[in-house]
Coordinates of C-alpha atoms and ligand atoms in Angstrom, one line a residue:
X229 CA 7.7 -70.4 -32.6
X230 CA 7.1 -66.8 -32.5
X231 CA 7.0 -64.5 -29.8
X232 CA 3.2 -64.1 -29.2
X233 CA 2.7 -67.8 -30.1
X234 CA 5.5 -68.8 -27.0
X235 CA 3.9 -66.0 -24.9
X236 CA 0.2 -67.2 -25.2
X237 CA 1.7 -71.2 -24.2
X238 CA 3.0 -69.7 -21.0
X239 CA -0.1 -67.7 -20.3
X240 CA -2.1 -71.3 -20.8
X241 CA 0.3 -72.8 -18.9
X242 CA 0.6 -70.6 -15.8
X243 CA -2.9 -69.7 -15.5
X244 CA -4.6 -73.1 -15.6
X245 CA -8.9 -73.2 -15.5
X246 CA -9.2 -70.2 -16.4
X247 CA -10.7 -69.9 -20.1
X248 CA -12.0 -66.3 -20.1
X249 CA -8.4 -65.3 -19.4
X250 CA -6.6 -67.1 -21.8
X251 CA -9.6 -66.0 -23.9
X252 CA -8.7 -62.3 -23.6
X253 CA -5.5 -62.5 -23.8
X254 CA -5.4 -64.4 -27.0
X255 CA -7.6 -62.2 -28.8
X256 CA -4.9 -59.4 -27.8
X257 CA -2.0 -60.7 -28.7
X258 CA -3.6 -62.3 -31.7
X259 CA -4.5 -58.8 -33.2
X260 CA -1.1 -57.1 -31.7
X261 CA 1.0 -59.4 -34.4
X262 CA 2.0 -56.8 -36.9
X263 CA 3.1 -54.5 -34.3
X264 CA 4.8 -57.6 -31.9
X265 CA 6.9 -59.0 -35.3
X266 CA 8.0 -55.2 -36.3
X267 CA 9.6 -54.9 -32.7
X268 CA 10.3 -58.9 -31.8
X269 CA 13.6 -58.2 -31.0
X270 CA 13.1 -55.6 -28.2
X271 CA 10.0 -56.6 -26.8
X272 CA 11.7 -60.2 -26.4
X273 CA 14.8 -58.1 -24.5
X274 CA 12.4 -56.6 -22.0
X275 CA 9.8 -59.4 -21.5
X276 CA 7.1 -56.9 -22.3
X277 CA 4.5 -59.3 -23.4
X278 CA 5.1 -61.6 -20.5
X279 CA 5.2 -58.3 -18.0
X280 CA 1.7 -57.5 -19.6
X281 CA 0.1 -60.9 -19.7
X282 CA 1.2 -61.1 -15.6
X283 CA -0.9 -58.7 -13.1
X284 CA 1.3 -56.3 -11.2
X285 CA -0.9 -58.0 -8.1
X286 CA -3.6 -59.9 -7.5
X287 CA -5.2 -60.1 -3.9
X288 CA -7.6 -62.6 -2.5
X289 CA -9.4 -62.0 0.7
X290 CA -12.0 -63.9 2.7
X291 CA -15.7 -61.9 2.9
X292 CA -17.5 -63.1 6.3
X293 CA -20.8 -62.0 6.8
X294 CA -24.1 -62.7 8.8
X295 CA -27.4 -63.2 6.7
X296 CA -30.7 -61.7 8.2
X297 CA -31.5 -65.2 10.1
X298 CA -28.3 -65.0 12.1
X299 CA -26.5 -67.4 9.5
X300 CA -22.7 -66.9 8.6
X301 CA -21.6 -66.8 5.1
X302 CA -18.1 -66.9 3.4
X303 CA -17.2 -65.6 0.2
X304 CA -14.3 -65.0 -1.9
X305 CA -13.0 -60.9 -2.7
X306 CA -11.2 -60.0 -5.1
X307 CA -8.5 -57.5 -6.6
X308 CA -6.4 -57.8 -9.6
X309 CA -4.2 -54.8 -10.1
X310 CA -3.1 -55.4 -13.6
X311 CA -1.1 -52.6 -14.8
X312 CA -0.2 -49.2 -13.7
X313 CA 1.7 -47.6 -16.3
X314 CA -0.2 -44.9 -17.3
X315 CA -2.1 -44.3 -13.9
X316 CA -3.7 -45.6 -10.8
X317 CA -5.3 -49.1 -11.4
X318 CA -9.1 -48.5 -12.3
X319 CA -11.7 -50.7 -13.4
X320 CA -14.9 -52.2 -11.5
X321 CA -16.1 -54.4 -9.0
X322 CA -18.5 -57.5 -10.0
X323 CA -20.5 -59.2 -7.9
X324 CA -22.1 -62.1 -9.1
X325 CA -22.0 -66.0 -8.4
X326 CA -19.9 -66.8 -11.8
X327 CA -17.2 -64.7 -10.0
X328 CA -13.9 -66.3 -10.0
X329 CA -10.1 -65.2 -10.3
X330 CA -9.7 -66.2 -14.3
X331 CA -13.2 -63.8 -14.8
X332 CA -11.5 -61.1 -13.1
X333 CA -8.1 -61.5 -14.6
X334 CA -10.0 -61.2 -18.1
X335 CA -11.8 -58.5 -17.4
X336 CA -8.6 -56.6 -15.6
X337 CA -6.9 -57.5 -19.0
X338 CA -9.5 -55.5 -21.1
X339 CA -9.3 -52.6 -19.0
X340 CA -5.4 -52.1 -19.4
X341 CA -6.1 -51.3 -23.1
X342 CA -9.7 -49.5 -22.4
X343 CA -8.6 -47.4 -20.2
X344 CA -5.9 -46.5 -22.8
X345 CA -7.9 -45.6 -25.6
X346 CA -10.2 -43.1 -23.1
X347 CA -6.6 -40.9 -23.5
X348 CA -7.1 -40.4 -19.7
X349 CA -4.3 -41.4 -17.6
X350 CA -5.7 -44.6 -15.5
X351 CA -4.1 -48.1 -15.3
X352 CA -5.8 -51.7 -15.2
X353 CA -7.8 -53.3 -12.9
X354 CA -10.3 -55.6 -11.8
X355 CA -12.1 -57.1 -8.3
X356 CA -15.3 -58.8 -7.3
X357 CA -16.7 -61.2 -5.3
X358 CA -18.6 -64.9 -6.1
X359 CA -21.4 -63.3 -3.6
X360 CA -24.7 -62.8 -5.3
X361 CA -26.9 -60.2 -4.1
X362 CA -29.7 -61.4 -5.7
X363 CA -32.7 -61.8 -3.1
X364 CA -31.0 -60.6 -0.1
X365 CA -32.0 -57.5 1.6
X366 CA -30.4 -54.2 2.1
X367 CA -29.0 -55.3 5.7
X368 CA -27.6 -58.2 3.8
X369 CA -26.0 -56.3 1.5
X370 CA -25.0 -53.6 3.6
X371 CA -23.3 -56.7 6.1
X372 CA -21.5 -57.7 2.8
X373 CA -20.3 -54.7 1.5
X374 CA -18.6 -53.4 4.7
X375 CA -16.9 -56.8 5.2
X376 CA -15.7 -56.8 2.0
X377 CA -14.2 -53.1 2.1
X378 CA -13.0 -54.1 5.6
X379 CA -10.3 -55.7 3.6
X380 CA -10.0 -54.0 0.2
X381 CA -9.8 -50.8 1.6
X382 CA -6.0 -51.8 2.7
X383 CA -5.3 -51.4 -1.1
X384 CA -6.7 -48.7 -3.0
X385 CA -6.6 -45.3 -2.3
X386 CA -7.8 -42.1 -4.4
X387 CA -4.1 -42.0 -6.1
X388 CA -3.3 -45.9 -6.1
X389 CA -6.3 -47.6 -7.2
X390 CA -10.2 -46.5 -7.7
X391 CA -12.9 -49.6 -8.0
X392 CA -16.2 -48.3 -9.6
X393 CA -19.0 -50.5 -10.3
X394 CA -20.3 -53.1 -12.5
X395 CA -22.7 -56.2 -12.7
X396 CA -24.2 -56.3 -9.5
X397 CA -22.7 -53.4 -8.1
X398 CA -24.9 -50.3 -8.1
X399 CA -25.5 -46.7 -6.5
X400 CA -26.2 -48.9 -3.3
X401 CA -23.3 -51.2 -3.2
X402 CA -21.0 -48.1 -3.8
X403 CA -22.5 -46.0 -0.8
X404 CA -22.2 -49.1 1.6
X405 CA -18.7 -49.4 0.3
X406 CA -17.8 -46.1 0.3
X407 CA -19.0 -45.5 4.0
X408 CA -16.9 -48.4 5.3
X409 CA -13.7 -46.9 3.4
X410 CA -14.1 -43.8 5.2
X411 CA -15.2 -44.9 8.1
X412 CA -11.9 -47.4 8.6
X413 CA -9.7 -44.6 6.7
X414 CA -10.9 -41.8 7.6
X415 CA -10.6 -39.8 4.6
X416 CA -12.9 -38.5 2.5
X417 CA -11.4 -38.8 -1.2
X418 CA -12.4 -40.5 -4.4
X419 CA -11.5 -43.9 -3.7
X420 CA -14.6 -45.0 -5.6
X421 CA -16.5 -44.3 -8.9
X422 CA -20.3 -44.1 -9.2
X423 CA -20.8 -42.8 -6.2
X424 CA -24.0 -41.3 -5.4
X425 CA -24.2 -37.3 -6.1
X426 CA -24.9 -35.9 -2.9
X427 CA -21.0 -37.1 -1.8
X428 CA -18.9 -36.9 -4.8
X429 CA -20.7 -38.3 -7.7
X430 CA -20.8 -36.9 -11.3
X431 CA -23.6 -36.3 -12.6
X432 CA -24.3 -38.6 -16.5
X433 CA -21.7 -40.9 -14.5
X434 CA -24.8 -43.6 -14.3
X435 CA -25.7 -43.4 -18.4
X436 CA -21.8 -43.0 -19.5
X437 CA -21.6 -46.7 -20.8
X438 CA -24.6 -47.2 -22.3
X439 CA -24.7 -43.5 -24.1
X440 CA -21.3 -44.2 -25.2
X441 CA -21.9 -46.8 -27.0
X442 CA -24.5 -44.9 -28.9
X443 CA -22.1 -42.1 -29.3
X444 CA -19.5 -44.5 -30.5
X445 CA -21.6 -46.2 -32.6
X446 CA -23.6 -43.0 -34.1
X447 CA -19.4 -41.8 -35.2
X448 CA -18.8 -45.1 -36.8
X449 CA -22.3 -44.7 -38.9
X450 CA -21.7 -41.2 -39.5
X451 CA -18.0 -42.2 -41.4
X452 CA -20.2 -44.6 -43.5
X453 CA -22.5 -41.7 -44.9
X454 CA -25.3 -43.5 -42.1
X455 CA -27.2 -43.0 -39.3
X456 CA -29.2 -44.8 -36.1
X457 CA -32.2 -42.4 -37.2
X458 CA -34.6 -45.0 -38.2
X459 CA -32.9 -48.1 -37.2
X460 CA -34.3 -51.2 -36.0
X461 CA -31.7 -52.2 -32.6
X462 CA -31.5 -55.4 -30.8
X463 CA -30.5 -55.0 -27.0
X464 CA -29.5 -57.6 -24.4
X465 CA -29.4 -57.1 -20.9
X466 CA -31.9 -55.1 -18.4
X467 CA -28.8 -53.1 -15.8
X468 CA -27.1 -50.0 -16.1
X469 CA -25.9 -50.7 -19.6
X470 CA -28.7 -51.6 -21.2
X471 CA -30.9 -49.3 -19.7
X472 CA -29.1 -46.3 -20.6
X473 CA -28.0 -47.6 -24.3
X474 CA -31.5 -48.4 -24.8
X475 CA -32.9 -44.8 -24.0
X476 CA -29.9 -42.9 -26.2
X477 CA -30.8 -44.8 -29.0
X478 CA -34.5 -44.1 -28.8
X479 CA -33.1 -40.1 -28.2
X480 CA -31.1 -40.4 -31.4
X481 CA -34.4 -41.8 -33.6
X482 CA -33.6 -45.6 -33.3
X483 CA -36.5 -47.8 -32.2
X484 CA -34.9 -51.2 -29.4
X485 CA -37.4 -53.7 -29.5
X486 CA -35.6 -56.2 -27.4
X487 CA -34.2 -56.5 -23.2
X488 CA -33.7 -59.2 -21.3
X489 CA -32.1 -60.3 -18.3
X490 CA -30.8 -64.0 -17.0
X491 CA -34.3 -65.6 -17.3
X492 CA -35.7 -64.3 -19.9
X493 CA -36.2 -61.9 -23.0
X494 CA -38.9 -59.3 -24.1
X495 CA -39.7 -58.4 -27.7
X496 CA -41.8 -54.7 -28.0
X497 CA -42.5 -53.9 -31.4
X498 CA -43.0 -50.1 -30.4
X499 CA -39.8 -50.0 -28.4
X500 CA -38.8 -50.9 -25.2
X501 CA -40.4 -48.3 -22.7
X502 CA -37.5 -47.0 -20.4
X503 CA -39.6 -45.5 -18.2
X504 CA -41.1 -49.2 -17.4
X505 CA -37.8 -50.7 -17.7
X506 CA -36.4 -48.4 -14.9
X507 CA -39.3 -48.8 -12.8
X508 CA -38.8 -52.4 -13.0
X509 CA -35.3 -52.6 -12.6
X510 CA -34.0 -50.0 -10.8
X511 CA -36.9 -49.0 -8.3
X512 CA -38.5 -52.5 -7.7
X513 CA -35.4 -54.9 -8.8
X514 CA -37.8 -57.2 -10.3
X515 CA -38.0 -59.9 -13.2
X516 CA -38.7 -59.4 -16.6
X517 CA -41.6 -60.7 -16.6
X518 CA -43.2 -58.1 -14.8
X519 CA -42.7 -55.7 -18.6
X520 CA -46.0 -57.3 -20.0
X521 CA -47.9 -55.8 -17.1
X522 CA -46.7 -51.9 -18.5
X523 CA -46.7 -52.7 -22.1
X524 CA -50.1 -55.1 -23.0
X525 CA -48.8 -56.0 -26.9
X526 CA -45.1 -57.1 -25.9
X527 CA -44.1 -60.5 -25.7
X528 CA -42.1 -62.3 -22.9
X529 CA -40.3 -65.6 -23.7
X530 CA -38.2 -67.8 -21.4
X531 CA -34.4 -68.4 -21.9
X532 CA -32.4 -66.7 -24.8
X533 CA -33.6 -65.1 -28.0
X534 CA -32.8 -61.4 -28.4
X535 CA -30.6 -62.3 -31.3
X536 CA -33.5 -64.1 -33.4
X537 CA -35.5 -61.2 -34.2
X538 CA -34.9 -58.9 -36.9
X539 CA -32.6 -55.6 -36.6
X540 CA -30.2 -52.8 -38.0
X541 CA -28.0 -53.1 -34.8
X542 CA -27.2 -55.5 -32.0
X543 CA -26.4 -53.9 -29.0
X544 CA -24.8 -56.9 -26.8
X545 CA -24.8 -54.9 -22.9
X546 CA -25.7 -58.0 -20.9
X547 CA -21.8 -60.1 -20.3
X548 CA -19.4 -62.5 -21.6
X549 CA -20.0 -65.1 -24.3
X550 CA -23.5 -64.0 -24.6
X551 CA -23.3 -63.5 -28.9
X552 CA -22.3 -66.9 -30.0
X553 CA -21.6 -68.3 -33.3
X554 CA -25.3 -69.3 -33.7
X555 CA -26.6 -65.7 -33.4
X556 CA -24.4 -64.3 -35.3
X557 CA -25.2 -66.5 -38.0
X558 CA -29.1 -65.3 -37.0
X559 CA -28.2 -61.7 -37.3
X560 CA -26.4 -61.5 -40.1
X561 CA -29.3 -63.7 -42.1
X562 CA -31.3 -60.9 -41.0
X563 CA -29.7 -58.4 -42.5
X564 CA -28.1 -56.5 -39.2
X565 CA -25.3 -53.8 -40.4
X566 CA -23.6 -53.1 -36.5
X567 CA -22.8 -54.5 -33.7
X568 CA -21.6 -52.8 -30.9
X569 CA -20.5 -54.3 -27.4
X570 CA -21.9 -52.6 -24.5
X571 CA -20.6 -55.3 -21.9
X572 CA -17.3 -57.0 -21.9
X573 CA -16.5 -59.8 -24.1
X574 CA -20.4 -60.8 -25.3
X575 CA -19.4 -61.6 -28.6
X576 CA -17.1 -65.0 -28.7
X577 CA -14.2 -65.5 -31.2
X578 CA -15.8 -67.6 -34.0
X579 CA -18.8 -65.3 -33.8
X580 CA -16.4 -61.7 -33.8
X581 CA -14.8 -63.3 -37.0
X582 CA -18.2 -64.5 -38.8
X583 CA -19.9 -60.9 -38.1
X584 CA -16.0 -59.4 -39.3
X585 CA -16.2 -61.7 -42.5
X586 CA -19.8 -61.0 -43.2
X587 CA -19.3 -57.1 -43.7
X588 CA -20.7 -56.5 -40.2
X589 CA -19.4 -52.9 -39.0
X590 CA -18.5 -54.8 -35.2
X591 CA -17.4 -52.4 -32.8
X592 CA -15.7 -54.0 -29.4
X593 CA -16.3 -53.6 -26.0
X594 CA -12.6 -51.3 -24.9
X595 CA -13.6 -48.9 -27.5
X596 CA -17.5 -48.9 -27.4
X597 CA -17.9 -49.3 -23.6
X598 CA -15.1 -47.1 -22.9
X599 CA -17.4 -44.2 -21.9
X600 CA -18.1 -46.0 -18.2
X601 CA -14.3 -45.9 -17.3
X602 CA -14.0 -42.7 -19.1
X603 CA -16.4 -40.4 -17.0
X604 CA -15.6 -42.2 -13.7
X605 CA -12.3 -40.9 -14.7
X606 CA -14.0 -37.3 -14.6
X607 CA -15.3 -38.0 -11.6
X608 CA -11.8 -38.6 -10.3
X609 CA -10.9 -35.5 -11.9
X610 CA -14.0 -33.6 -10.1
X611 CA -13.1 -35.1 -6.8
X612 CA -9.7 -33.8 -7.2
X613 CA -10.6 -30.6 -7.9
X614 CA -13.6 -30.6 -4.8
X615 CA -16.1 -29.3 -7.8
X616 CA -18.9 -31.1 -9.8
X617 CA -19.8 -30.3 -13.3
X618 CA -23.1 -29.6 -14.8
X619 CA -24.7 -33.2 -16.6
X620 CA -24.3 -31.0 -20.0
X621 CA -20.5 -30.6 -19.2
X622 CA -19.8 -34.5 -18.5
X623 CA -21.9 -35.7 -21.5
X624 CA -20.3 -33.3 -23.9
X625 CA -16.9 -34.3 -22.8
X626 CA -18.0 -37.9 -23.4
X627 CA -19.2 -37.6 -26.6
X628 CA -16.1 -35.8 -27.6
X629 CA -14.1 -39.0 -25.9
X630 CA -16.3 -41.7 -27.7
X631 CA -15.6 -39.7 -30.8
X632 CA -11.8 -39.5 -30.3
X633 CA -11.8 -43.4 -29.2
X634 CA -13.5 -44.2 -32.7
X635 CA -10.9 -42.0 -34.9
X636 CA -8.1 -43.6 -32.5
X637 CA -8.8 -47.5 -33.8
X638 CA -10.1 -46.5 -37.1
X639 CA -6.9 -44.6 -37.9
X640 CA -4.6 -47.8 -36.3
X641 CA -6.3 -50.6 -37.9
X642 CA -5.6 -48.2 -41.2
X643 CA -2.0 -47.5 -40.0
X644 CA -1.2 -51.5 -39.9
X645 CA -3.0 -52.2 -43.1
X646 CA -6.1 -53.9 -41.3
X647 CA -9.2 -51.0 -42.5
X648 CA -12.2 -51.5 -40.7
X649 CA -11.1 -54.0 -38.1
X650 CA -11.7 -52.5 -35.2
X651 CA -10.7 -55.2 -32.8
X652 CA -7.6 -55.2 -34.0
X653 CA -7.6 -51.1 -34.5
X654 CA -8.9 -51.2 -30.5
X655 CA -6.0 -53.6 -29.1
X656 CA -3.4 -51.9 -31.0
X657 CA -4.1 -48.0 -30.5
X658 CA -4.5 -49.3 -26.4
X659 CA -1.2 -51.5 -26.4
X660 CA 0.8 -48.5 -27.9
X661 CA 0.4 -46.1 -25.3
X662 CA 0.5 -48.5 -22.5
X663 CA 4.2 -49.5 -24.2
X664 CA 5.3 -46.3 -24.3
X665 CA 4.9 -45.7 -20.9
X666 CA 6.3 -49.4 -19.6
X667 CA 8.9 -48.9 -21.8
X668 CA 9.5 -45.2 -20.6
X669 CA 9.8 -46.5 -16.9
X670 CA 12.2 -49.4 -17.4
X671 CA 11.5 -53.5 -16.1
X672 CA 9.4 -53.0 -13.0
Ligands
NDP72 P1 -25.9 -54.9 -14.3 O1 -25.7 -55.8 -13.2 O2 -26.5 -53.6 -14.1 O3 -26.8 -55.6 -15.4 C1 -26.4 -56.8 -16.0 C2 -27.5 -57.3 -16.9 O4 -27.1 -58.5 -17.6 C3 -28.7 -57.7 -16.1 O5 -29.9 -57.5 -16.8 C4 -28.5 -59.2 -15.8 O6 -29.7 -59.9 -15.6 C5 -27.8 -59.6 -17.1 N1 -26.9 -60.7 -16.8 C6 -25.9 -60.7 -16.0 N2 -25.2 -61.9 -16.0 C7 -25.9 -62.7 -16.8 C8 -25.7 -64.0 -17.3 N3 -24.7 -64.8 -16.8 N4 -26.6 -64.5 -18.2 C9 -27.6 -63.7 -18.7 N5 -27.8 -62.4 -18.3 C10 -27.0 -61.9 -17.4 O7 -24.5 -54.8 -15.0 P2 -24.0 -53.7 -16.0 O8 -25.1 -53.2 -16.9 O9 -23.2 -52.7 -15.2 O10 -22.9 -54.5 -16.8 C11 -23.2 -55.2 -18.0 C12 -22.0 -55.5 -18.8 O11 -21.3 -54.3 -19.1 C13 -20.9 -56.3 -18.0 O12 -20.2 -57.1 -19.0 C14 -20.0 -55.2 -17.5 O13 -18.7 -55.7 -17.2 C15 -20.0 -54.3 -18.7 N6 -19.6 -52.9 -18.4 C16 -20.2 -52.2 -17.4 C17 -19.9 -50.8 -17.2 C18 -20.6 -50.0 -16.3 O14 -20.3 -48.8 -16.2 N7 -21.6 -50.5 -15.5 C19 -18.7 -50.2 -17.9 C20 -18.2 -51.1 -18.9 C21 -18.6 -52.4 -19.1 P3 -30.4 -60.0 -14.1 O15 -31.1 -58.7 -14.0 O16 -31.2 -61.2 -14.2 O17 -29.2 -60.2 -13.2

């Protein structure tokens, strides 16, 4: 049996119930082959496939708190530090029901080799909690978010490990979290990403994913002799991601005629109105339903659909396994060219090698949503330095990372024979940095 076949058995075997794990990890290792078989003999040596599949740490912690009727709740935190090797773990917090270790031992995976391709020096990792902050109110969430940090904040630190956001946590989880760390701590440092920009934020941090992967994806067109000018683009999701993908690619001359969120979709044949989608979302956290009411001639349907309608690009930014086999099938029939993952994971296997084998240019989420991790990462470095850069500064610098990411998989998935596969270009340029630096340090 070869060495990544043995190693992904193990992984099963170790880390039972929990499929979006074994899911990410086998889409790694699968795509790391060429480079695992050229170096079998001394990756075998130093167990550095089963050192990478196992998290440097993983911490669970109990997250009491009292609901506005005088009720206590209990929910489960958690902190998977994956892998340090070229920097302090970094990678977000999640906060949503689905929550569970598996989710954030995938999602801690992805990030080893995301962070990677940013070429900024931070490590892996991943926390959350199975609390859902949908419907609560502020005091609610405040109550949560200071019980939670009550015990995280024993294991991060602005040089060890620096949680930002993600689904479900926002500009208002982060201050609530933030406070409690200094509060308990006492230190005012960059512990956390996203933060708001009256104490320590960066400015474009809160439209780095979603413009990143229309910078990403605008570089990938460009090396075709193409362009979004013009193009017809598919978005899921209605949060940070979306939101901010969705108003790039309407700057860049690209008409989105689709959003959704968990119960529903909306279709806008003049393009999704950011203004209303912000109002919406991020002033009156509302449903989706509520877009009619701005724009008269879209349509709202129940349930899934983004994927039905006819367009140039799919822009996946909602979360995992969202792009089945089905839609893929959908898109390509309808003639899409790209797709480009804003969140982590959307697109399942069978549909990733459909779209692959169909001549779809597919782009993955630790290259095309690397632009998140990437300007938290200035943040860090503006924290450091106790100055803030101008929103022209940080957006240039991201565009220049996006563009470098692109060049960085292109040129590996060349390097190994494999042109145009990104996936495999994304896992391999992140895996050889990271090896280079385990393999600089010794076993630890
Ligand atoms: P948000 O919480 O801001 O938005 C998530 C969106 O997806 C919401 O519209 C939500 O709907 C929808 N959604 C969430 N879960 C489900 C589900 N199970 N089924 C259907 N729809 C769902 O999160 P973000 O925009 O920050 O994150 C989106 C994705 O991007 C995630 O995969 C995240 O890991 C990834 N990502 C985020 C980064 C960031 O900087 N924020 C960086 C890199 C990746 P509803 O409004 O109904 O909850």
């Amino acid at each position: 049996m070869s060495y990544v076949d043995e190693v992904l058995e193990r992984v099963i075997r170790e880390n039972p119930n929990e499929p979006e794990f074994h899911q990410a990890v086998k889409e790694v290792l699968d795509s790391l082959r060429p480079v695992v078989d050229a170096n079998e003999e001394q990756f075998r040596r130093d167990a550095l496939l089963e050192r990478l599949t196992n998290p440097e740490r993983q911490i669970k912690f109990r997250v009491p708190w009292v609901d506005d009727k005088g009720q206590a709740h209990v929910n489960t935190g958690y902190r998977v530090q994956f892998n340090s090797a070229i920097g302090p773990y970094k990678g977000g917090l999640r906060l949503h029901p689905s929550v569970n270790l598996g989710i954030i031992k995938f999602l801690g995976f992805e990030q080893i080799f995301k962070n990677s391709l940013t070429g900024l020096p931070i490590g892996g990792g991943k926390g959350g909690s199975d609390f859902d902050p949908k419907g609560k109110s502020d005091r609610e969430i405040m109550a949560f978010c200071q019980s939670f940090m009550t015990e995280l904040c024993k294991y991060i630190g602005a040089d060890t490990d620096v949680p930002a956001g993600d689904i479900g946590t926002g500009a208002r989880e982060i201050g609530y979290m933030y406070g409690q760390y200094k509060r308990i701590r006492g230190l005012f440092e960059g512990v956390l990403t996203g933060k708001g920009l009256s104490y320590g934020g960066s400015l474009a941090r809160t439209e780095a994913t979603g413009y990143g992967v229309l910078y990403i994806t605008e570089e990938m067109l460009k090396c075709k002799g193409d362009t979004l000018e013009g193009k017809t683009v598919a978005v899921s999701g209605a949060g940070n991601v979306a939101i901010y993908a969705i108003q790039k690619a309407t700057q860049l001359g690209a008409k989105v005629v689709t959003c959704s969120d968990s119960t529903g979709w909306v279709y806008d044949p003049d393009g999704i109105d950011v203004a209303a989608l912000k109002e919406i979302k991020e002033v009156k956290r509302q449903r989706l339903t509520e877009y009619k009411t701005y724009r008269p001639n879209s349509e709202y349907h129940e349930g899934k659909g983004v994927w039905s309608v006819k367009v140039d690009i799919a822009l996946p930014c909602a979360t995992q396994n969202e792009l089945c086999l089905e839609d893929a099938k959908m898109l390509v029939s309808n003639g899409v060219i790209a797709v480009s993952e804003g969140a982590n994971m959307p697109t399942t296997p069978d549909a990733i090698e459909y779209l692959q084998k169909s001549g779809v240019y597919f782009l993955p989420g630790k290259a095309a949503n690397a632009g998140g991790v990437a300007t938290s990462a200035l943040e860090m470095s503006q924290n450091s330095e106790r100055l803030q850069w101008t929103f022209e500064e940080v957006d240039s610098k991201l565009k220049t990372i996006m563009v470098n990411v692109f060049h960085n998989i292109d040129d590996a998935a060349k390097k190994y024979g494999m042109e145009g596969n990104y996936v495999a270009g994304a896992n391999i340029a992140g895996f050889e940095k990271v090896v280079n630096a385990m393999n600089a340090q010794g076993i630890v």
